[in-house]
PDB file of N, CA and C in Angstrom:
ATOM      1  N   ARG C   1       7.877 -12.846 -10.484  1.00  0.00           N
ATOM      2  CA  ARG C   1       7.348 -11.957  -9.454  1.00  0.00           C
ATOM      3  C   ARG C   1       6.574 -12.730  -8.410  1.00  0.00           C
ATOM      4  N   PHE C   2       6.560 -12.180  -7.225  1.00  0.00           N
ATOM      5  CA  PHE C   2       5.854 -12.788  -6.103  1.00  0.00           C
ATOM      6  C   PHE C   2       4.361 -12.525  -6.240  1.00  0.00           C
ATOM      7  N   LYS C   3       3.541 -13.546  -6.050  1.00  0.00           N
ATOM      8  CA  LYS C   3       2.089 -13.398  -6.182  1.00  0.00           C
ATOM      9  C   LYS C   3       1.410 -13.872  -4.907  1.00  0.00           C
ATOM     10  N   LEU C   4       0.508 -13.032  -4.385  1.00  0.00           N
ATOM     11  CA  LEU C   4      -0.276 -13.392  -3.201  1.00  0.00           C
ATOM     12  C   LEU C   4      -1.617 -13.966  -3.630  1.00  0.00           C
ATOM     13  N   SER C   5      -2.064 -15.009  -2.947  1.00  0.00           N
ATOM     14  CA  SER C   5      -3.403 -15.537  -3.201  1.00  0.00           C
ATOM     15  C   SER C   5      -4.425 -14.557  -2.635  1.00  0.00           C
ATOM     16  N   ARG C   6      -5.644 -14.652  -3.100  1.00  0.00           N
ATOM     17  CA  ARG C   6      -6.711 -13.779  -2.584  1.00  0.00           C
ATOM     18  C   ARG C   6      -6.867 -13.948  -1.074  1.00  0.00           C
ATOM     19  N   THR C   7      -6.730 -15.179  -0.601  1.00  0.00           N
ATOM     20  CA  THR C   7      -6.836 -15.439   0.837  1.00  0.00           C
ATOM     21  C   THR C   7      -5.734 -14.708   1.586  1.00  0.00           C
ATOM     22  N   ARG C   8      -4.522 -14.764   1.048  1.00  0.00           N
ATOM     23  CA  ARG C   8      -3.390 -14.099   1.706  1.00  0.00           C
ATOM     24  C   ARG C   8      -3.562 -12.585   1.680  1.00  0.00           C
ATOM     25  N   VAL C   9      -4.079 -12.043   0.574  1.00  0.00           N
ATOM     26  CA  VAL C   9      -4.341 -10.601   0.488  1.00  0.00           C
ATOM     27  C   VAL C   9      -5.310 -10.196   1.590  1.00  0.00           C
ATOM     28  N   LYS C  10      -6.376 -10.978   1.775  1.00  0.00           N
ATOM     29  CA  LYS C  10      -7.352 -10.679   2.831  1.00  0.00           C
ATOM     30  C   LYS C  10      -6.694 -10.711   4.203  1.00  0.00           C
ATOM     31  N   GLN C  11      -5.808 -11.689   4.421  1.00  0.00           N
ATOM     32  CA  GLN C  11      -5.128 -11.792   5.715  1.00  0.00           C
ATOM     33  C   GLN C  11      -4.242 -10.575   5.975  1.00  0.00           C
ATOM     34  N   VAL C  12      -3.448 -10.203   4.988  1.00  0.00           N
ATOM     35  CA  VAL C  12      -2.537  -9.066   5.157  1.00  0.00           C
ATOM     36  C   VAL C  12      -3.327  -7.773   5.305  1.00  0.00           C
ATOM     37  N   LEU C  13      -4.375  -7.614   4.506  1.00  0.00           N
ATOM     38  CA  LEU C  13      -5.211  -6.422   4.614  1.00  0.00           C
ATOM     39  C   LEU C  13      -5.862  -6.354   5.992  1.00  0.00           C
ATOM     40  N   GLY C  14      -6.306  -7.484   6.510  1.00  0.00           N
ATOM     41  CA  GLY C  14      -6.865  -7.532   7.859  1.00  0.00           C
ATOM     42  C   GLY C  14      -5.859  -7.084   8.901  1.00  0.00           C
ATOM     43  N   LYS C  15      -4.603  -7.478   8.729  1.00  0.00           N
ATOM     44  CA  LYS C  15      -3.556  -7.061   9.669  1.00  0.00           C
ATOM     45  C   LYS C  15      -3.286  -5.565   9.570  1.00  0.00           C
ATOM     46  N   LEU C  16      -3.303  -5.034   8.343  1.00  0.00           N
ATOM     47  CA  LEU C  16      -3.122  -3.594   8.179  1.00  0.00           C
ATOM     48  C   LEU C  16      -4.268  -2.819   8.832  1.00  0.00           C
ATOM     49  N   LEU C  17      -5.492  -3.306   8.670  1.00  0.00           N
ATOM     50  CA  LEU C  17      -6.645  -2.656   9.304  1.00  0.00           C
ATOM     51  C   LEU C  17      -6.546  -2.736  10.824  1.00  0.00           C
ATOM     52  N   HIS C  18      -6.084  -3.858  11.340  1.00  0.00           N
ATOM     53  CA  HIS C  18      -5.887  -4.020  12.784  1.00  0.00           C
ATOM     54  C   HIS C  18      -4.851  -3.004  13.285  1.00  0.00           C
ATOM     55  N   CYS C  19      -3.763  -2.861  12.556  1.00  0.00           N
ATOM     56  CA  CYS C  19      -2.730  -1.891  12.937  1.00  0.00           C
ATOM     57  C   CYS C  19      -3.287  -0.471  12.935  1.00  0.00           C
ATOM     58  N   ALA C  20      -4.105  -0.136  11.932  1.00  0.00           N
ATOM     59  CA  ALA C  20      -4.709   1.196  11.865  1.00  0.00           C
ATOM     60  C   ALA C  20      -5.628   1.430  13.055  1.00  0.00           C
ATOM     61  N   GLU C  21      -6.353   0.396  13.452  1.00  0.00           N
ATOM     62  CA  GLU C  21      -7.246   0.502  14.606  1.00  0.00           C
ATOM     63  C   GLU C  21      -6.470   0.841  15.875  1.00  0.00           C
ATOM     64  N   TYR C  22      -5.228   0.389  15.954  1.00  0.00           N
ATOM     65  CA  TYR C  22      -4.417   0.600  17.151  1.00  0.00           C
ATOM     66  C   TYR C  22      -3.343   1.668  16.973  1.00  0.00           C
ATOM     67  N   GLY C  23      -3.551   2.583  16.011  1.00  0.00           N
ATOM     68  CA  GLY C  23      -2.706   3.764  15.943  1.00  0.00           C
ATOM     69  C   GLY C  23      -1.778   3.923  14.758  1.00  0.00           C
ATOM     70  N   ALA C  24      -1.645   2.911  13.916  1.00  0.00           N
ATOM     71  CA  ALA C  24      -0.788   3.084  12.737  1.00  0.00           C
ATOM     72  C   ALA C  24      -1.405   4.152  11.839  1.00  0.00           C
ATOM     73  N   GLU C  25      -0.578   5.040  11.327  1.00  0.00           N
ATOM     74  CA  GLU C  25      -1.076   6.126  10.487  1.00  0.00           C
ATOM     75  C   GLU C  25      -1.281   5.712   9.037  1.00  0.00           C
ATOM     76  N   LEU C  26      -0.495   4.737   8.578  1.00  0.00           N
ATOM     77  CA  LEU C  26      -0.520   4.417   7.157  1.00  0.00           C
ATOM     78  C   LEU C  26       0.051   3.025   6.921  1.00  0.00           C
ATOM     79  N   GLY C  27      -0.550   2.297   6.008  1.00  0.00           N
ATOM     80  CA  GLY C  27      -0.025   0.988   5.622  1.00  0.00           C
ATOM     81  C   GLY C  27      -0.198   0.781   4.132  1.00  0.00           C
ATOM     82  N   TRP C  28       0.763   0.134   3.526  1.00  0.00           N
ATOM     83  CA  TRP C  28       0.713  -0.158   2.094  1.00  0.00           C
ATOM     84  C   TRP C  28       0.747  -1.656   1.878  1.00  0.00           C
ATOM     85  N   LEU C  29      -0.032  -2.120   0.919  1.00  0.00           N
ATOM     86  CA  LEU C  29       0.021  -3.511   0.464  1.00  0.00           C
ATOM     87  C   LEU C  29       0.265  -3.477  -1.040  1.00  0.00           C
ATOM     88  N   LEU C  30       1.438  -3.922  -1.457  1.00  0.00           N
ATOM     89  CA  LEU C  30       1.813  -3.901  -2.865  1.00  0.00           C
ATOM     90  C   LEU C  30       1.303  -5.148  -3.567  1.00  0.00           C
ATOM     91  N   ASP C  31       0.647  -4.946  -4.703  1.00  0.00           N
ATOM     92  CA  ASP C  31       0.164  -6.047  -5.536  1.00  0.00           C
ATOM     93  C   ASP C  31       1.009  -6.069  -6.803  1.00  0.00           C
ATOM     94  N   ALA C  32       2.001  -6.952  -6.821  1.00  0.00           N
ATOM     95  CA  ALA C  32       2.932  -7.011  -7.951  1.00  0.00           C
ATOM     96  C   ALA C  32       2.246  -7.440  -9.242  1.00  0.00           C
ATOM     97  N   GLU C  33       1.224  -8.270  -9.127  1.00  0.00           N
ATOM     98  CA  GLU C  33       0.530  -8.754 -10.321  1.00  0.00           C
ATOM     99  C   GLU C  33      -0.152  -7.605 -11.066  1.00  0.00           C
ATOM    100  N   ASP C  34      -0.838  -6.734 -10.333  1.00  0.00           N
ATOM    101  CA  ASP C  34      -1.552  -5.598 -10.931  1.00  0.00           C
ATOM    102  C   ASP C  34      -0.709  -4.332 -10.977  1.00  0.00           C
ATOM    103  N   GLU C  35       0.460  -4.357 -10.333  1.00  0.00           N
ATOM    104  CA  GLU C  35       1.275  -3.162 -10.132  1.00  0.00           C
ATOM    105  C   GLU C  35       0.417  -2.040  -9.555  1.00  0.00           C
ATOM    106  N   SER C  36      -0.259  -2.382  -8.462  1.00  0.00           N
ATOM    107  CA  SER C  36      -1.064  -1.407  -7.734  1.00  0.00           C
ATOM    108  C   SER C  36      -0.712  -1.510  -6.256  1.00  0.00           C
ATOM    109  N   ILE C  37      -1.109  -0.490  -5.506  1.00  0.00           N
ATOM    110  CA  ILE C  37      -0.839  -0.463  -4.072  1.00  0.00           C
ATOM    111  C   ILE C  37      -2.129  -0.126  -3.344  1.00  0.00           C
ATOM    112  N   LEU C  38      -2.510  -0.983  -2.398  1.00  0.00           N
ATOM    113  CA  LEU C  38      -3.641  -0.694  -1.528  1.00  0.00           C
ATOM    114  C   LEU C  38      -3.094   0.057  -0.323  1.00  0.00           C
ATOM    115  N   VAL C  39      -3.724   1.179  -0.001  1.00  0.00           N
ATOM    116  CA  VAL C  39      -3.278   2.004   1.118  1.00  0.00           C
ATOM    117  C   VAL C  39      -4.367   2.029   2.174  1.00  0.00           C
ATOM    118  N   VAL C  40      -3.968   1.752   3.413  1.00  0.00           N
ATOM    119  CA  VAL C  40      -4.872   1.826   4.561  1.00  0.00           C
ATOM    120  C   VAL C  40      -4.458   3.046   5.369  1.00  0.00           C
ATOM    121  N   ASP C  41      -5.416   3.953   5.628  1.00  0.00           N
ATOM    122  CA  ASP C  41      -5.073   5.137   6.417  1.00  0.00           C
ATOM    123  C   ASP C  41      -5.519   4.972   7.867  1.00  0.00           C
ATOM    124  N   SER C  42      -5.269   5.986   8.668  1.00  0.00           N
ATOM    125  CA  SER C  42      -5.552   5.899  10.105  1.00  0.00           C
ATOM    126  C   SER C  42      -7.044   5.795  10.412  1.00  0.00           C
ATOM    127  N   ASP C  43      -7.889   6.163   9.456  1.00  0.00           N
ATOM    128  CA  ASP C  43      -9.343   6.033   9.629  1.00  0.00           C
ATOM    129  C   ASP C  43      -9.848   4.682   9.126  1.00  0.00           C
ATOM    130  N   ARG C  44      -8.919   3.781   8.805  1.00  0.00           N
ATOM    131  CA  ARG C  44      -9.207   2.430   8.325  1.00  0.00           C
ATOM    132  C   ARG C  44      -9.878   2.423   6.952  1.00  0.00           C
ATOM    133  N   ARG C  45      -9.640   3.472   6.178  1.00  0.00           N
ATOM    134  CA  ARG C  45     -10.130   3.495   4.798  1.00  0.00           C
ATOM    135  C   ARG C  45      -9.087   2.825   3.913  1.00  0.00           C
ATOM    136  N   VAL C  46      -9.563   2.087   2.926  1.00  0.00           N
ATOM    137  CA  VAL C  46      -8.673   1.407   1.981  1.00  0.00           C
ATOM    138  C   VAL C  46      -8.891   2.035   0.608  1.00  0.00           C
ATOM    139  N   LYS C  47      -7.790   2.417  -0.029  1.00  0.00           N
ATOM    140  CA  LYS C  47      -7.879   3.018  -1.355  1.00  0.00           C
ATOM    141  C   LYS C  47      -6.807   2.395  -2.240  1.00  0.00           C
ATOM    142  N   GLU C  48      -7.157   2.150  -3.493  1.00  0.00           N
ATOM    143  CA  GLU C  48      -6.212   1.561  -4.440  1.00  0.00           C
ATOM    144  C   GLU C  48      -5.551   2.651  -5.274  1.00  0.00           C
ATOM    145  N   PHE C  49      -4.235   2.534  -5.434  1.00  0.00           N
ATOM    146  CA  PHE C  49      -3.456   3.459  -6.248  1.00  0.00           C
ATOM    147  C   PHE C  49      -2.755   2.655  -7.338  1.00  0.00           C
ATOM    148  N   ALA C  50      -2.659   3.236  -8.545  1.00  0.00           N
ATOM    149  CA  ALA C  50      -2.017   2.542  -9.666  1.00  0.00           C
ATOM    150  C   ALA C  50      -1.343   3.558 -10.584  1.00  0.00           C
ATOM    151  N   ASN C  51      -0.498   3.032 -11.476  1.00  0.00           N
ATOM    152  CA  ASN C  51       0.174   3.824 -12.515  1.00  0.00           C
ATOM    153  C   ASN C  51       0.904   5.031 -11.940  1.00  0.00           C
ATOM    154  N   GLY C  52       0.530   6.223 -12.388  1.00  0.00           N
ATOM    155  CA  GLY C  52       1.203   7.444 -11.959  1.00  0.00           C
ATOM    156  C   GLY C  52       0.588   8.097 -10.738  1.00  0.00           C
ATOM    157  N   ASP C  53      -0.336   7.394 -10.061  1.00  0.00           N
ATOM    158  CA  ASP C  53      -0.952   7.972  -8.858  1.00  0.00           C
ATOM    159  C   ASP C  53       0.122   8.301  -7.829  1.00  0.00           C
ATOM    160  N   ARG C  54      -0.039   9.444  -7.181  1.00  0.00           N
ATOM    161  CA  ARG C  54       0.856   9.831  -6.098  1.00  0.00           C
ATOM    162  C   ARG C  54       0.400   9.150  -4.818  1.00  0.00           C
ATOM    163  N   LEU C  55       1.352   8.563  -4.119  1.00  0.00           N
ATOM    164  CA  LEU C  55       1.043   7.821  -2.898  1.00  0.00           C
ATOM    165  C   LEU C  55       1.057   8.726  -1.673  1.00  0.00           C
ATOM    166  N   PRO C  56       0.134   8.484  -0.745  1.00  0.00           N
ATOM    167  CA  PRO C  56       0.191   9.220   0.519  1.00  0.00           C
ATOM    168  C   PRO C  56       1.381   8.720   1.338  1.00  0.00           C
ATOM    169  N   VAL C  57       1.985   9.626   2.072  1.00  0.00           N
ATOM    170  CA  VAL C  57       3.094   9.278   2.964  1.00  0.00           C
ATOM    171  C   VAL C  57       2.773   9.823   4.350  1.00  0.00           C
ATOM    172  N   LEU C  58       3.566   9.442   5.325  1.00  0.00           N
ATOM    173  CA  LEU C  58       3.338   9.901   6.693  1.00  0.00           C
ATOM    174  C   LEU C  58       3.477  11.413   6.794  1.00  0.00           C
ATOM    175  N   ASN C  59       2.662  12.021   7.653  1.00  0.00           N
ATOM    176  CA  ASN C  59       2.748  13.460   7.890  1.00  0.00           C
ATOM    177  C   ASN C  59       4.156  13.829   8.337  1.00  0.00           C
ATOM    178  N   GLY C  60       4.633  14.952   7.836  1.00  0.00           N
ATOM    179  CA  GLY C  60       5.949  15.434   8.224  1.00  0.00           C
ATOM    180  C   GLY C  60       7.087  14.898   7.379  1.00  0.00           C
ATOM    181  N   ILE C  61       6.790  13.990   6.457  1.00  0.00           N
ATOM    182  CA  ILE C  61       7.834  13.451   5.580  1.00  0.00           C
ATOM    183  C   ILE C  61       7.649  14.056   4.193  1.00  0.00           C
ATOM    184  N   ALA C  62       8.657  14.781   3.746  1.00  0.00           N
ATOM    185  CA  ALA C  62       8.602  15.423   2.431  1.00  0.00           C
ATOM    186  C   ALA C  62       9.065  14.414   1.379  1.00  0.00           C
ATOM    187  N   LEU C  63       8.124  13.662   0.861  1.00  0.00           N
ATOM    188  CA  LEU C  63       8.435  12.620  -0.106  1.00  0.00           C
ATOM    189  C   LEU C  63       7.321  12.575  -1.141  1.00  0.00           C
ATOM    190  N   ASP C  64       7.695  12.599  -2.392  1.00  0.00           N
ATOM    191  CA  ASP C  64       6.733  12.564  -3.488  1.00  0.00           C
ATOM    192  C   ASP C  64       6.964  11.269  -4.263  1.00  0.00           C
ATOM    193  N   LEU C  65       6.081  10.292  -4.063  1.00  0.00           N
ATOM    194  CA  LEU C  65       6.235   8.976  -4.680  1.00  0.00           C
ATOM    195  C   LEU C  65       5.031   8.623  -5.532  1.00  0.00           C
ATOM    196  N   THR C  66       5.292   7.953  -6.646  1.00  0.00           N
ATOM    197  CA  THR C  66       4.202   7.400  -7.446  1.00  0.00           C
ATOM    198  C   THR C  66       4.302   5.875  -7.401  1.00  0.00           C
ATOM    199  N   VAL C  67       3.218   5.246  -7.763  1.00  0.00           N
ATOM    200  CA  VAL C  67       3.196   3.781  -7.825  1.00  0.00           C
ATOM    201  C   VAL C  67       4.256   3.291  -8.809  1.00  0.00           C
ATOM    202  N   GLU C  68       4.365   3.950  -9.952  1.00  0.00           N
ATOM    203  CA  GLU C  68       5.362   3.557 -10.956  1.00  0.00           C
ATOM    204  C   GLU C  68       6.776   3.580 -10.387  1.00  0.00           C
ATOM    205  N   GLN C  69       7.101   4.609  -9.594  1.00  0.00           N
ATOM    206  CA  GLN C  69       8.435   4.692  -8.991  1.00  0.00           C
ATOM    207  C   GLN C  69       8.698   3.505  -8.070  1.00  0.00           C
ATOM    208  N   VAL C  70       7.737   3.190  -7.225  1.00  0.00           N
ATOM    209  CA  VAL C  70       7.915   2.088  -6.277  1.00  0.00           C
ATOM    210  C   VAL C  70       8.176   0.784  -7.028  1.00  0.00           C
ATOM    211  N   PHE C  71       7.373   0.492  -8.037  1.00  0.00           N
ATOM    212  CA  PHE C  71       7.554  -0.766  -8.766  1.00  0.00           C
ATOM    213  C   PHE C  71       8.814  -0.763  -9.628  1.00  0.00           C
ATOM    214  N   SER C  72       9.257   0.402 -10.082  1.00  0.00           N
ATOM    215  CA  SER C  72      10.517   0.439 -10.841  1.00  0.00           C
ATOM    216  C   SER C  72      11.690   0.100  -9.929  1.00  0.00           C
ATOM    217  N   TRP C  73      11.634   0.502  -8.667  1.00  0.00           N
ATOM    218  CA  TRP C  73      12.696   0.155  -7.712  1.00  0.00           C
ATOM    219  C   TRP C  73      12.710  -1.349  -7.460  1.00  0.00           C
ATOM    220  N   LEU C  74      11.539  -1.951  -7.408  1.00  0.00           N
ATOM    221  CA  LEU C  74      11.455  -3.384  -7.138  1.00  0.00           C
ATOM    222  C   LEU C  74      11.910  -4.218  -8.330  1.00  0.00           C
ATOM    223  N   SER C  75      11.943  -3.629  -9.497  1.00  0.00           N
ATOM    224  CA  SER C  75      12.327  -4.354 -10.710  1.00  0.00           C
ATOM    225  C   SER C  75      13.822  -4.317 -10.974  1.00  0.00           C
ATOM    226  N   LEU C  76      14.571  -3.588 -10.172  1.00  0.00           N
ATOM    227  CA  LEU C  76      16.018  -3.448 -10.406  1.00  0.00           C
ATOM    228  C   LEU C  76      16.733  -4.771 -10.350  1.00  0.00           C
TER     229      LEU C  76
END
């Protein structure tokens, strides 16, 4: 599995926060090591989701996803 260093995580998270500042509604950062997903919303809040947590998706998209589903797709 692909592993990001802590420095790289900070860099990518910084880019997601920058995108949110300029209008992005939602960003995900997948952590394969922990099988968790950091989500950045349009208010620049960061929240961690894991296991069976349901992930937020863009408004207007009827999609029900859990962290487990996302990582199961990546394991194919």
